[in-house]
PDB file of C-alpha atoms in Angstrom:
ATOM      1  CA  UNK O  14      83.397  76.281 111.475  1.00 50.00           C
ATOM      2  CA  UNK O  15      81.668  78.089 108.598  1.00 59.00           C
ATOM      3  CA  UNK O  16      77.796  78.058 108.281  1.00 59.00           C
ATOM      4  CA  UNK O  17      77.683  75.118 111.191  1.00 62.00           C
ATOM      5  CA  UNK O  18      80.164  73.138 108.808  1.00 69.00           C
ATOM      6  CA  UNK O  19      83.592  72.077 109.750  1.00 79.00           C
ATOM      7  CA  UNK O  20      86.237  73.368 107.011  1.00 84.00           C
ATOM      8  CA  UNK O  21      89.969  72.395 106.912  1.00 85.00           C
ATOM      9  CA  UNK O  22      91.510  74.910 106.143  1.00 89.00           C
ATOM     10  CA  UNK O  23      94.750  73.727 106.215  1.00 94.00           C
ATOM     11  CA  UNK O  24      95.562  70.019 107.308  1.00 91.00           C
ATOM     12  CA  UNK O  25      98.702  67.810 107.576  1.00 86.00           C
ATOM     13  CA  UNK O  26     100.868  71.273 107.347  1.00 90.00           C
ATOM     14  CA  UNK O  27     104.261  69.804 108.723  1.00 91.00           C
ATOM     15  CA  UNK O  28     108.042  72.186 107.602  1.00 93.00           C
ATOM     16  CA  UNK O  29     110.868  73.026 109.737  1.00 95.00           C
ATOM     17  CA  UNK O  30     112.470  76.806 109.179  1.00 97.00           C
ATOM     18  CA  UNK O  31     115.772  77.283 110.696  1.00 96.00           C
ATOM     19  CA  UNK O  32     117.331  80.732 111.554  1.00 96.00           C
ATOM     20  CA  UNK O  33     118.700  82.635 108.514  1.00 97.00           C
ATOM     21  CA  UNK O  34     116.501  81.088 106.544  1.00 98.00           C
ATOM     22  CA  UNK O  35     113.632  81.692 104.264  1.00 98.00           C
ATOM     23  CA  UNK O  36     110.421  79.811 102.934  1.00 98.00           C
ATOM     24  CA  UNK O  37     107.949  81.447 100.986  1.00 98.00           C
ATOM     25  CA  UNK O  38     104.575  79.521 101.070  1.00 97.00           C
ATOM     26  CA  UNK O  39     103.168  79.945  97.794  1.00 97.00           C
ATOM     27  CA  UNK O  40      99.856  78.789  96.245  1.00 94.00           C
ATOM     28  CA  UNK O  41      96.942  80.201  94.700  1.00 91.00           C
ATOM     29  CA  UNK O  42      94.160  82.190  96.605  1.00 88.00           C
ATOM     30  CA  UNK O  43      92.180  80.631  99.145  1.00 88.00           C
ATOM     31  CA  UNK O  44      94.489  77.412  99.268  1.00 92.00           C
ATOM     32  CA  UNK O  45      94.919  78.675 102.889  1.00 91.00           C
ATOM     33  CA  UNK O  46      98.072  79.952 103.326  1.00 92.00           C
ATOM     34  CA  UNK O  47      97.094  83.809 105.197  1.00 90.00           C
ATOM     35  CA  UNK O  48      95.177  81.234 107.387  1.00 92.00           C
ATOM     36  CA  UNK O  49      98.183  78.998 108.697  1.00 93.00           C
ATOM     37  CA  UNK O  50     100.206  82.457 109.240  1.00 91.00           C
ATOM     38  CA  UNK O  51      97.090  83.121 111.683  1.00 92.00           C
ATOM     39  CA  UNK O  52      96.934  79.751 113.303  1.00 93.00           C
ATOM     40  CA  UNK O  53     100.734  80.939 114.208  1.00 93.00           C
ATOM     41  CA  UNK O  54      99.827  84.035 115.646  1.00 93.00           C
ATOM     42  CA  UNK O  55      96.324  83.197 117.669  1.00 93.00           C
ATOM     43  CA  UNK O  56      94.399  85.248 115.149  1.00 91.00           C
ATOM     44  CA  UNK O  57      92.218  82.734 113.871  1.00 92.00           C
ATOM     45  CA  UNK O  58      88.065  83.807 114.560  1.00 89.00           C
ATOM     46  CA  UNK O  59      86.931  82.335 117.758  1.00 87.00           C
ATOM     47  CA  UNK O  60      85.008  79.629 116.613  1.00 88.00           C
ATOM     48  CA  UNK O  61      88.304  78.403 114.877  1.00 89.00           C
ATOM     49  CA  UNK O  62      90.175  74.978 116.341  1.00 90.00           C
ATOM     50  CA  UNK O  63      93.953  74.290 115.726  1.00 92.00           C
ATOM     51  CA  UNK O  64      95.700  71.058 116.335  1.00 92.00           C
ATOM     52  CA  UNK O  65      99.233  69.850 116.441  1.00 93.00           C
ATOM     53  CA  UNK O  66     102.120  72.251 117.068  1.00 94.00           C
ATOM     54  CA  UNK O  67     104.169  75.219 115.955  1.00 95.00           C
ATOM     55  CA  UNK O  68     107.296  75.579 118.663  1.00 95.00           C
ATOM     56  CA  UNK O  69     109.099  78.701 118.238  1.00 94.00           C
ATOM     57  CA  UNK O  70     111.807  79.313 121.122  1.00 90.00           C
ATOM     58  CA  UNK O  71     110.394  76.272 123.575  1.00 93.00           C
ATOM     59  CA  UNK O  72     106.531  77.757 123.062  1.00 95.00           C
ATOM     60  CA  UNK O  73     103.701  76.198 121.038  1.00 96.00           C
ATOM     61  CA  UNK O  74     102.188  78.739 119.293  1.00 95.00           C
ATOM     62  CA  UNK O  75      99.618  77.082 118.693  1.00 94.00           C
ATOM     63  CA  UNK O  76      98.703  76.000 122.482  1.00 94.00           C
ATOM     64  CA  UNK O  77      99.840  79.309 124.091  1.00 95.00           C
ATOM     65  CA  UNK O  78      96.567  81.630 125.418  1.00 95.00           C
ATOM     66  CA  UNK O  79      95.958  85.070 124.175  1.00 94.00           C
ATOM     67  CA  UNK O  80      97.984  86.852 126.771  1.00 94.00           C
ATOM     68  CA  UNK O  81     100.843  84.755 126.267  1.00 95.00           C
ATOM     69  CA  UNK O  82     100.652  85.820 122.265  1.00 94.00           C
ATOM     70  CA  UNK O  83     100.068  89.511 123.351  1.00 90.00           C
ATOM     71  CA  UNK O  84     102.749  90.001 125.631  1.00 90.00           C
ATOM     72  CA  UNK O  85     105.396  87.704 124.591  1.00 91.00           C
ATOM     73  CA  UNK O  86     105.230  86.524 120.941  1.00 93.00           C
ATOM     74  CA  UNK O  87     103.508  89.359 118.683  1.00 91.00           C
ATOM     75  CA  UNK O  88     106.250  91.616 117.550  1.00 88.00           C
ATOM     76  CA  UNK O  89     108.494  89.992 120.357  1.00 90.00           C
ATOM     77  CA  UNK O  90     109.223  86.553 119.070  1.00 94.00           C
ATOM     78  CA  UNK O  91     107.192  87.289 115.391  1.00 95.00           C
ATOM     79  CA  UNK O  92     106.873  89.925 113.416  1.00 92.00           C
ATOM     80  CA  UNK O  93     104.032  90.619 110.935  1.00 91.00           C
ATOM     81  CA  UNK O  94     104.019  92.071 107.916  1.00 87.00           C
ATOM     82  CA  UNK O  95     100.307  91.654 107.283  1.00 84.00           C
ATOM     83  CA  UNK O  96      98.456  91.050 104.134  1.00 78.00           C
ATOM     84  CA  UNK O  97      96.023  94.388 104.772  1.00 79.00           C
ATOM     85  CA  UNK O  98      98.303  96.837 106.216  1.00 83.00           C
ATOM     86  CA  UNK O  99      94.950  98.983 107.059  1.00 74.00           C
ATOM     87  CA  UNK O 100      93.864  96.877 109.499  1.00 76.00           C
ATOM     88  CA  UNK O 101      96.725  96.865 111.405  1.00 83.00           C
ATOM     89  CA  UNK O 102      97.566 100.677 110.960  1.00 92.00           C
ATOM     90  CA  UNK O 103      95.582 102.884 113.488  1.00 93.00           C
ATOM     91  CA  UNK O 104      93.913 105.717 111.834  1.00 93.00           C
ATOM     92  CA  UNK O 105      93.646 108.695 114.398  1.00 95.00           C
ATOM     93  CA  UNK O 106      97.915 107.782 115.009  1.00 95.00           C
ATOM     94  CA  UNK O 107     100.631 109.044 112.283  1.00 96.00           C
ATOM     95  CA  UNK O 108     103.451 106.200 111.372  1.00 96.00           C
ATOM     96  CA  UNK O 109     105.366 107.669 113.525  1.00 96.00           C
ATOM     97  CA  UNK O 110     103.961 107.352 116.752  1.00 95.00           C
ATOM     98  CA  UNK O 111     102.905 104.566 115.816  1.00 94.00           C
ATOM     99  CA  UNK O 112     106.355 103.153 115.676  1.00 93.00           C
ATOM    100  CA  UNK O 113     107.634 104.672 118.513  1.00 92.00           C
ATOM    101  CA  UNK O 114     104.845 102.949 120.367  1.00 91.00           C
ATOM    102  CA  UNK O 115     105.402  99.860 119.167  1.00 88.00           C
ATOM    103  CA  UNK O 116     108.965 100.253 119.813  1.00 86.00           C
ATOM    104  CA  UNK O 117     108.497 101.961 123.482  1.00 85.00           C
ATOM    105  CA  UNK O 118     106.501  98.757 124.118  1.00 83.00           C
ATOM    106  CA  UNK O 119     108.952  96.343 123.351  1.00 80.00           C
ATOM    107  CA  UNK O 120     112.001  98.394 124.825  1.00 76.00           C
ATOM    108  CA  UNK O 121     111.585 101.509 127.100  1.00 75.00           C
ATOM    109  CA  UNK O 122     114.086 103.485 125.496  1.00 78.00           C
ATOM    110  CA  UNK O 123     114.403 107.438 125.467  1.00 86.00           C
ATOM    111  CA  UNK O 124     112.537 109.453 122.740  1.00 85.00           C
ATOM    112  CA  UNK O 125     115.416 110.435 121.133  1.00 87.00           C
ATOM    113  CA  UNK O 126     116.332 106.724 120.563  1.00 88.00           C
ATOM    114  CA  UNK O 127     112.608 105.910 119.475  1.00 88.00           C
ATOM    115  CA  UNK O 128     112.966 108.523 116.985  1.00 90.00           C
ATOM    116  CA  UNK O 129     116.040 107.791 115.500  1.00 92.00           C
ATOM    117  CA  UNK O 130     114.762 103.852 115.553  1.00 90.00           C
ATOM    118  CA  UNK O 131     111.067 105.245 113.671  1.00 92.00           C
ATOM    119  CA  UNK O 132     113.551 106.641 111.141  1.00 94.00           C
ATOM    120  CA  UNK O 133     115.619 103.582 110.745  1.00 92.00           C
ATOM    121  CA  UNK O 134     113.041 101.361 110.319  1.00 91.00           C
ATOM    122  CA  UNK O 135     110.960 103.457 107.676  1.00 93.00           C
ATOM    123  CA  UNK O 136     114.955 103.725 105.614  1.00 90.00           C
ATOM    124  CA  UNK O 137     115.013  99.859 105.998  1.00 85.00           C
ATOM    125  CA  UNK O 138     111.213  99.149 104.520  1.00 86.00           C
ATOM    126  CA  UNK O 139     111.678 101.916 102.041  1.00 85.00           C
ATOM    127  CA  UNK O 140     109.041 104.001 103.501  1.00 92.00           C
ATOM    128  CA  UNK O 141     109.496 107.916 102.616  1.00 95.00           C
ATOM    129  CA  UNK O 142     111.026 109.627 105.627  1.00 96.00           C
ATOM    130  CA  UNK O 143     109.243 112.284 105.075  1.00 96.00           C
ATOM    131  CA  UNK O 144     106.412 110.615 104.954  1.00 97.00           C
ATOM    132  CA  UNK O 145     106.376 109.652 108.622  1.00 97.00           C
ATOM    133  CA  UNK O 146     104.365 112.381 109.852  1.00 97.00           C
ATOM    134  CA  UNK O 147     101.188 111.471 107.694  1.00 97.00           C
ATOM    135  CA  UNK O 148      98.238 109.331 109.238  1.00 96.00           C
ATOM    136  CA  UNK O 149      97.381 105.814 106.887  1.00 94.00           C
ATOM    137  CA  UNK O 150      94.408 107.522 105.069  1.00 94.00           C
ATOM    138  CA  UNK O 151      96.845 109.529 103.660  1.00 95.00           C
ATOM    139  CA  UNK O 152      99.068 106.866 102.251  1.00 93.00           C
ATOM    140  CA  UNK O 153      98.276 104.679  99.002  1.00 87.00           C
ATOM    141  CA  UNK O 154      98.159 101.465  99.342  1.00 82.00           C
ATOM    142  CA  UNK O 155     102.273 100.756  98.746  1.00 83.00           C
ATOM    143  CA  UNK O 156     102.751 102.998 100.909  1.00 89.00           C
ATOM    144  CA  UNK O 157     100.689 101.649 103.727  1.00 90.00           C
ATOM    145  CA  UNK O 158     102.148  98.318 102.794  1.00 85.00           C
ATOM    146  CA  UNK O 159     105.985  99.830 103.775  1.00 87.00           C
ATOM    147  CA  UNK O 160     104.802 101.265 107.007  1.00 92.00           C
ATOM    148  CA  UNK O 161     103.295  97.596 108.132  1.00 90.00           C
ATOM    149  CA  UNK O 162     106.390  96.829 107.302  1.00 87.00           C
ATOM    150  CA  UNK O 163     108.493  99.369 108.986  1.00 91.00           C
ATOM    151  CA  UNK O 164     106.423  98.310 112.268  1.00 91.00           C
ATOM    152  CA  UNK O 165     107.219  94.180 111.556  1.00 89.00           C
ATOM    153  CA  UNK O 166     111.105  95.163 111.521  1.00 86.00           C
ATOM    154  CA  UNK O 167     111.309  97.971 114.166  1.00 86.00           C
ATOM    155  CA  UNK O 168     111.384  94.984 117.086  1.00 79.00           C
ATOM    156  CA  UNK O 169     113.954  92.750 116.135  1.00 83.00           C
ATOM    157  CA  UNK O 170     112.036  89.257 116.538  1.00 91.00           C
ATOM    158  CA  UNK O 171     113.665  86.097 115.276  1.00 94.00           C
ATOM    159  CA  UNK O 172     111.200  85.101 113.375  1.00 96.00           C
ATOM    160  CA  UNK O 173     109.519  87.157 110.366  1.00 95.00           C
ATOM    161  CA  UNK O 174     106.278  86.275 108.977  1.00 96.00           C
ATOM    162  CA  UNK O 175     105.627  88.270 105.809  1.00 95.00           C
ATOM    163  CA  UNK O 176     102.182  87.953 104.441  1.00 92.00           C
ATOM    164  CA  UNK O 177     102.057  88.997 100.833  1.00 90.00           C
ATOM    165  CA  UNK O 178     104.534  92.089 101.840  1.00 88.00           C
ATOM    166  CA  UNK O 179     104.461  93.065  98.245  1.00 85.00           C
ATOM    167  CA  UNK O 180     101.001  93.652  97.382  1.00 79.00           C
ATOM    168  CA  UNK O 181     100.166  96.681  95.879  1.00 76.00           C
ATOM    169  CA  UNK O 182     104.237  97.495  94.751  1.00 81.00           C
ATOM    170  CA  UNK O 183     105.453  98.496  91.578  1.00 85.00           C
ATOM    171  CA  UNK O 184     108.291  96.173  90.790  1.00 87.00           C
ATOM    172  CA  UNK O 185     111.256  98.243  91.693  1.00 86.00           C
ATOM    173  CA  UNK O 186     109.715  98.422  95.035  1.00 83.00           C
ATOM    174  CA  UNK O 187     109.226  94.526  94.724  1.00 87.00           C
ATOM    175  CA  UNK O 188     112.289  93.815  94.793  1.00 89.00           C
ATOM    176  CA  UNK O 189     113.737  96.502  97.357  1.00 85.00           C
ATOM    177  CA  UNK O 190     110.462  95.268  99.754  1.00 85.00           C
ATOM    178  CA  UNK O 191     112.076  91.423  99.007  1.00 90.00           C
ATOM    179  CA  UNK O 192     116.191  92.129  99.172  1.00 90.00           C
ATOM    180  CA  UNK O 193     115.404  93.990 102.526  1.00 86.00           C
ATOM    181  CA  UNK O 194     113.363  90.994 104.480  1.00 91.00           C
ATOM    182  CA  UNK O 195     116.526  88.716 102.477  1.00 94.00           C
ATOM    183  CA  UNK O 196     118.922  91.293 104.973  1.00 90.00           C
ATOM    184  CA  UNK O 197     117.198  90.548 107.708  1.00 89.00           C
ATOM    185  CA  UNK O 198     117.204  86.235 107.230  1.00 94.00           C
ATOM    186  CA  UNK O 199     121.010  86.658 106.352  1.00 95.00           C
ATOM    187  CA  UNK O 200     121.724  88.929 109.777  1.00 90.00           C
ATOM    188  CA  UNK O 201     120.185  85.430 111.258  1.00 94.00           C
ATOM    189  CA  UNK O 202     116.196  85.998 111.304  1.00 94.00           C
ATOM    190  CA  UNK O 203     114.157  83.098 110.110  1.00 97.00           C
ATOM    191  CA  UNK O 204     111.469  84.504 107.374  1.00 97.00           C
ATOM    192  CA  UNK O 205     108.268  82.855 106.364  1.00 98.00           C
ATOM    193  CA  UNK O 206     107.166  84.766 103.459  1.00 97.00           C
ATOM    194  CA  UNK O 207     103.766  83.815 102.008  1.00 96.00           C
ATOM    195  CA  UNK O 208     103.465  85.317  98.670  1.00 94.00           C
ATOM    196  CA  UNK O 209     101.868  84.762  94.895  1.00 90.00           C
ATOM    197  CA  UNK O 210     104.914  87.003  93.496  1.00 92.00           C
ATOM    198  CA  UNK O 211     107.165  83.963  92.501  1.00 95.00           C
ATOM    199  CA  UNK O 212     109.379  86.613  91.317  1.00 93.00           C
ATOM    200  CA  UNK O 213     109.715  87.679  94.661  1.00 94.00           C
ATOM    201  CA  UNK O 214     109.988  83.990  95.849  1.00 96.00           C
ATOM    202  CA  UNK O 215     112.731  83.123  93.554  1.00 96.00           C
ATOM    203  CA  UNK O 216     114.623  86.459  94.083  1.00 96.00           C
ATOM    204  CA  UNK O 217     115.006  85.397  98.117  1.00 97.00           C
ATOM    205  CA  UNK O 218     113.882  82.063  99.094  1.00 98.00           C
ATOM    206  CA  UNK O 219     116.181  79.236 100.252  1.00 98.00           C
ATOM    207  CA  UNK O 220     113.095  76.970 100.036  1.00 98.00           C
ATOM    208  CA  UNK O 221     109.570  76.749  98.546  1.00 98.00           C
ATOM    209  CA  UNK O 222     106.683  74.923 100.229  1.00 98.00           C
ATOM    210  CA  UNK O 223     104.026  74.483  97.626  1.00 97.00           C
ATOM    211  CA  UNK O 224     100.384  74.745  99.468  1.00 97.00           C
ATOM    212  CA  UNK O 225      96.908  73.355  97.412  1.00 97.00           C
ATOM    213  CA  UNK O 226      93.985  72.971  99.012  1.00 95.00           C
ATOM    214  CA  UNK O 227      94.816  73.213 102.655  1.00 95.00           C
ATOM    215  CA  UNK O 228      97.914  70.942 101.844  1.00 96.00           C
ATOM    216  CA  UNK O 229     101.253  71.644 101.546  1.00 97.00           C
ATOM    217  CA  UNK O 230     101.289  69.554  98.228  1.00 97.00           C
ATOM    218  CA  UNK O 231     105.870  69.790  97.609  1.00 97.00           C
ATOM    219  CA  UNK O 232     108.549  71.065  99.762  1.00 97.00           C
ATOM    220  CA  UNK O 233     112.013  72.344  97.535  1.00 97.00           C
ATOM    221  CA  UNK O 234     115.176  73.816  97.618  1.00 97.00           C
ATOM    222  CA  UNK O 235     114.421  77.001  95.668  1.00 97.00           C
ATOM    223  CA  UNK O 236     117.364  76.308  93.159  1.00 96.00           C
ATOM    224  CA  UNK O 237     115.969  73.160  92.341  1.00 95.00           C
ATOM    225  CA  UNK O 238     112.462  74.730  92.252  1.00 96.00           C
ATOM    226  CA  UNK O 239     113.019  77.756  89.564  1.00 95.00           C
ATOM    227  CA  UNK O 240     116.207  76.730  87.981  1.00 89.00           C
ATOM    228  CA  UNK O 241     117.134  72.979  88.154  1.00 87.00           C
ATOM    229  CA  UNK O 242     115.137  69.998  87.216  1.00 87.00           C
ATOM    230  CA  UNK O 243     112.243  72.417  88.483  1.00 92.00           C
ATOM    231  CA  UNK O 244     109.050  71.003  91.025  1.00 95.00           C
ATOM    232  CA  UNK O 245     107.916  67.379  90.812  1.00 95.00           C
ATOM    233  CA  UNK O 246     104.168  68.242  91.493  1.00 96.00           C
ATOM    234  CA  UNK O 247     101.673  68.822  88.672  1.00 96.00           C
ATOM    235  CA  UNK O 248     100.125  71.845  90.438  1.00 97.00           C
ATOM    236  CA  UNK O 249     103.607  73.215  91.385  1.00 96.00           C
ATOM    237  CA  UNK O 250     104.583  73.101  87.516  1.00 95.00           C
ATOM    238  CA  UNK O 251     101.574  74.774  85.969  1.00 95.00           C
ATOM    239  CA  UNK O 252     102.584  77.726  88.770  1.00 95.00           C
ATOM    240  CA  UNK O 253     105.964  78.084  86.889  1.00 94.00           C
ATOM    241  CA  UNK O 254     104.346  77.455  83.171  1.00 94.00           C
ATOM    242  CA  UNK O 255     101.763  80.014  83.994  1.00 94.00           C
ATOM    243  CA  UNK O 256     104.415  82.925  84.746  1.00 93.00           C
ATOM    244  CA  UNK O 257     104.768  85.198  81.616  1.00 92.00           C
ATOM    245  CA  UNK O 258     108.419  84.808  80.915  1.00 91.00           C
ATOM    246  CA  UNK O 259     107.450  81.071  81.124  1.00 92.00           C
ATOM    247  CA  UNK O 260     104.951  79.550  79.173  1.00 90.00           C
ATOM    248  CA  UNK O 261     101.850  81.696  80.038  1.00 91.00           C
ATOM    249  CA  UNK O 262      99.578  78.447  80.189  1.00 94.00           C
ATOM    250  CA  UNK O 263      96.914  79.037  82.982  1.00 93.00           C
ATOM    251  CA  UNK O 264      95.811  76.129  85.025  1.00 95.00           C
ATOM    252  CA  UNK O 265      92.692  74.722  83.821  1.00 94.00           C
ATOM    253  CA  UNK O 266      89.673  74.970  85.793  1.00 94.00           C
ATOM    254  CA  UNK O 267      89.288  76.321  89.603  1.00 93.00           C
ATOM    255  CA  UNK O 268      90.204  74.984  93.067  1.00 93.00           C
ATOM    256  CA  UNK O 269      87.962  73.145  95.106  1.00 92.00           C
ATOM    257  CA  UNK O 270      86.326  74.346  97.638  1.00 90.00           C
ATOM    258  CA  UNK O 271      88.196  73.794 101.345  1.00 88.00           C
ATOM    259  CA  UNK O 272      84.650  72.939 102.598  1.00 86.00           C
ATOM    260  CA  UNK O 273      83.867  70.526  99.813  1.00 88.00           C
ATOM    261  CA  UNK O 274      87.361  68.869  98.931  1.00 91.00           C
ATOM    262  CA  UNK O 275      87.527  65.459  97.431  1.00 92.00           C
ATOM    263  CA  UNK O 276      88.287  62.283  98.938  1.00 92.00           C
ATOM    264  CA  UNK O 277      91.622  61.766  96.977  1.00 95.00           C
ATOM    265  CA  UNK O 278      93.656  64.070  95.431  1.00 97.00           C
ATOM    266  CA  UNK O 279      92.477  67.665  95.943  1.00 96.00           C
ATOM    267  CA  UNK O 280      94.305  68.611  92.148  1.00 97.00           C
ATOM    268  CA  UNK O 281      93.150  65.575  90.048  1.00 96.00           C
ATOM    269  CA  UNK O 282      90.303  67.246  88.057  1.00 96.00           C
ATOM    270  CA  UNK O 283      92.621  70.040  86.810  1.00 96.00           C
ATOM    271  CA  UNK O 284      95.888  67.225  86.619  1.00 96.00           C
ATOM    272  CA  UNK O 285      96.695  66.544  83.157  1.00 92.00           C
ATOM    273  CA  UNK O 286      98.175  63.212  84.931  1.00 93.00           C
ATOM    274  CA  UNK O 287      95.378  61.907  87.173  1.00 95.00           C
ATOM    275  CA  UNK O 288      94.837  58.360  86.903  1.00 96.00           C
ATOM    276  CA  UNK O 289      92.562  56.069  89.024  1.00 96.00           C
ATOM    277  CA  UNK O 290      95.660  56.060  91.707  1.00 96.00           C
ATOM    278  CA  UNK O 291      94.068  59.566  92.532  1.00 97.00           C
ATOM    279  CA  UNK O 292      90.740  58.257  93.812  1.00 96.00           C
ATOM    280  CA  UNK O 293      93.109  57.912  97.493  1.00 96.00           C
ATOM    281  CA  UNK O 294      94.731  60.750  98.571  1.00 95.00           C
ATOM    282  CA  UNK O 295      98.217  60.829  97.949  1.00 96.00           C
ATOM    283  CA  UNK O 296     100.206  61.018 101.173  1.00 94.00           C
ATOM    284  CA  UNK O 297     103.150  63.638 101.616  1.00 95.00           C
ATOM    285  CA  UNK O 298     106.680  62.111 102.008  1.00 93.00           C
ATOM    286  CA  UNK O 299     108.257  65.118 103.048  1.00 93.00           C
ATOM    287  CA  UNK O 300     109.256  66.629  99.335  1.00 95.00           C
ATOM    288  CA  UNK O 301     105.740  65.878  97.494  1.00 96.00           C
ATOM    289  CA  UNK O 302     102.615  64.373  97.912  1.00 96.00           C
ATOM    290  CA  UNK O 303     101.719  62.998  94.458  1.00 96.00           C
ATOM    291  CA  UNK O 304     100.874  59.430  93.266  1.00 95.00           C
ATOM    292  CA  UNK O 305     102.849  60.428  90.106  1.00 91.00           C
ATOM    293  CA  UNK O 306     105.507  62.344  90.766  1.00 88.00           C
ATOM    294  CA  UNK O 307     108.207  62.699  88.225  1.00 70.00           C
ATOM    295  CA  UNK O 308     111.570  64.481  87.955  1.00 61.00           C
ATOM    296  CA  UNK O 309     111.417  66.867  84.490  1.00 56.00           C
ATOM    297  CA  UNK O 310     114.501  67.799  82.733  1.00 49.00           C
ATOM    298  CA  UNK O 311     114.238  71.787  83.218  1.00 45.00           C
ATOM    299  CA  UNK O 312     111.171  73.796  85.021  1.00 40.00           C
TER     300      UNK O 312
END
């Protein structure tokens, strides 16, 4: 609810994710991607209401109450690399007690196990060693970005959910953040990365799920997606065409609003294609939901 208005956020969200596998959710901003990774972990505001399911090891997610989540699924069964590392960082704690805490929580082992373990994990997210000691108002904004997710990795859950985990990184750290959480799907975790770095997407991904609106809008193998016959939806080609090493066209125009969407196709006043077919709403087949959906020769 927003304003004593119902919004959908996100509707008719349906994907599989297998382990050793990764989908990045991409989309542009507000499309409501950050707000299906918090359906998943029961951090949606308290006025929020979720339907379906989300079954992760035999649990629903999306049915499980808060203690559940707390005790058994946060950093247990998912790990979060969050979207505003700042929030999740305590202030008054340095990153290294704070990941020996997390890790003492999850595991009771000895210290000098935790503190080998806060040193592994910092190596594996790139975060400075030496850095460890320092408290998050004393990082930049990278940096605090590597420590979220030095704490995402440090308990070993089988399912990663990475939540723009390259904001604020130059691109050499890009890709390092990237081939790292590509380790840890290939040593058999399943990754959800949600990301507008398509660089980043293309560099890791086994799949792309294209979201618009609230919608998941095409599901793709990422080979296809970046460099085959490239996506089928409108709105998941002007992505590609408006990369620089592409074609550098910008969409035209703006998304709807989630709380004001149309009653057909969310993308047909910016679609270069919309006919009258896109008065209805275009239902989603399980690759694309488009009432003219085409196969180009190259992305």
């Amino acid at each position: 609810m927003r304003g004593g208005r119902h919004v959908a956020a996100v509707s008719d969200a349906s994907f599989d994710l297998a382990a050793g596998e990764c989908l990045a959710l991409v989309g542009e901003s507000g499309c409501g991607k950050s707000v299906l990774a918090s359906a998943l972990l029961g951090l949606l505001p308290g006025n929020a209401e979720t339907a379906g399911s989300a079954v992760l090891g035999g649990l629903d997610l999306l049915t499980a109450d808060e203690r559940t989540l707390a005790r058994t699924v946060r950093g247990r069964r998912v790990g979060l690399v969050p979207q505003s590392p700042a929030a999740h960082l305590t202030p008054v704690r340095t990153v290294r007690a704070q990941i020996e805490e997390t890790l003492r929580e999850l595991v009771d082992t000895p210290r000098r196990e935790r503190r080998e373990a806060a040193v592994a994990a910092a190596e594996r997210a790139a975060f400075p060693v030496d850095h460890l000691d320092r408290y998050p108002h004393e990082l930049s904004g990278g940096l605090a970005q590597r420590a979220a997710t030095a704490l995402a990795l440090i308990g070993d859950a089988p399912l990663l959910l990475a939540d723009e985990p390259t904001t604020g990184l130059d691109r050499e750290l890009v890709d390092r953040t990237a081939d790292e959480l590509r380790r840890q799907a290939d040593e058999g975790r399943a990754l959800l990365m949600i990301t507008h770095d398509l660089a980043a997407a293309e560099r890791i991904a086994d799949r792309i799920a294209v979201m618009y609106a609230g919608r998941i809008v095409e599901l793709a193998d990422a080979g296809r997606f970046f460099r085959g016959r490239g996506p089928r939806h409108p709105y998941a080609r002007g992505l590609l065409a408006a990369l620089p090493e592409r074609d550098f066209t910008p969409i035209p125009g703006m998304p709807p609003e989630l709380g004001a969407l149309p009653e057909g196709c969310a993308f047909a006043a910016r679609c270069p294609r919309a006919t009258g077919l896109c008065a209805a709403r275009p239902a989603f087949d399980g690759e694309v939901a488009c009432h003219h959906v085409e196969e180009p020769a190259r992305a």
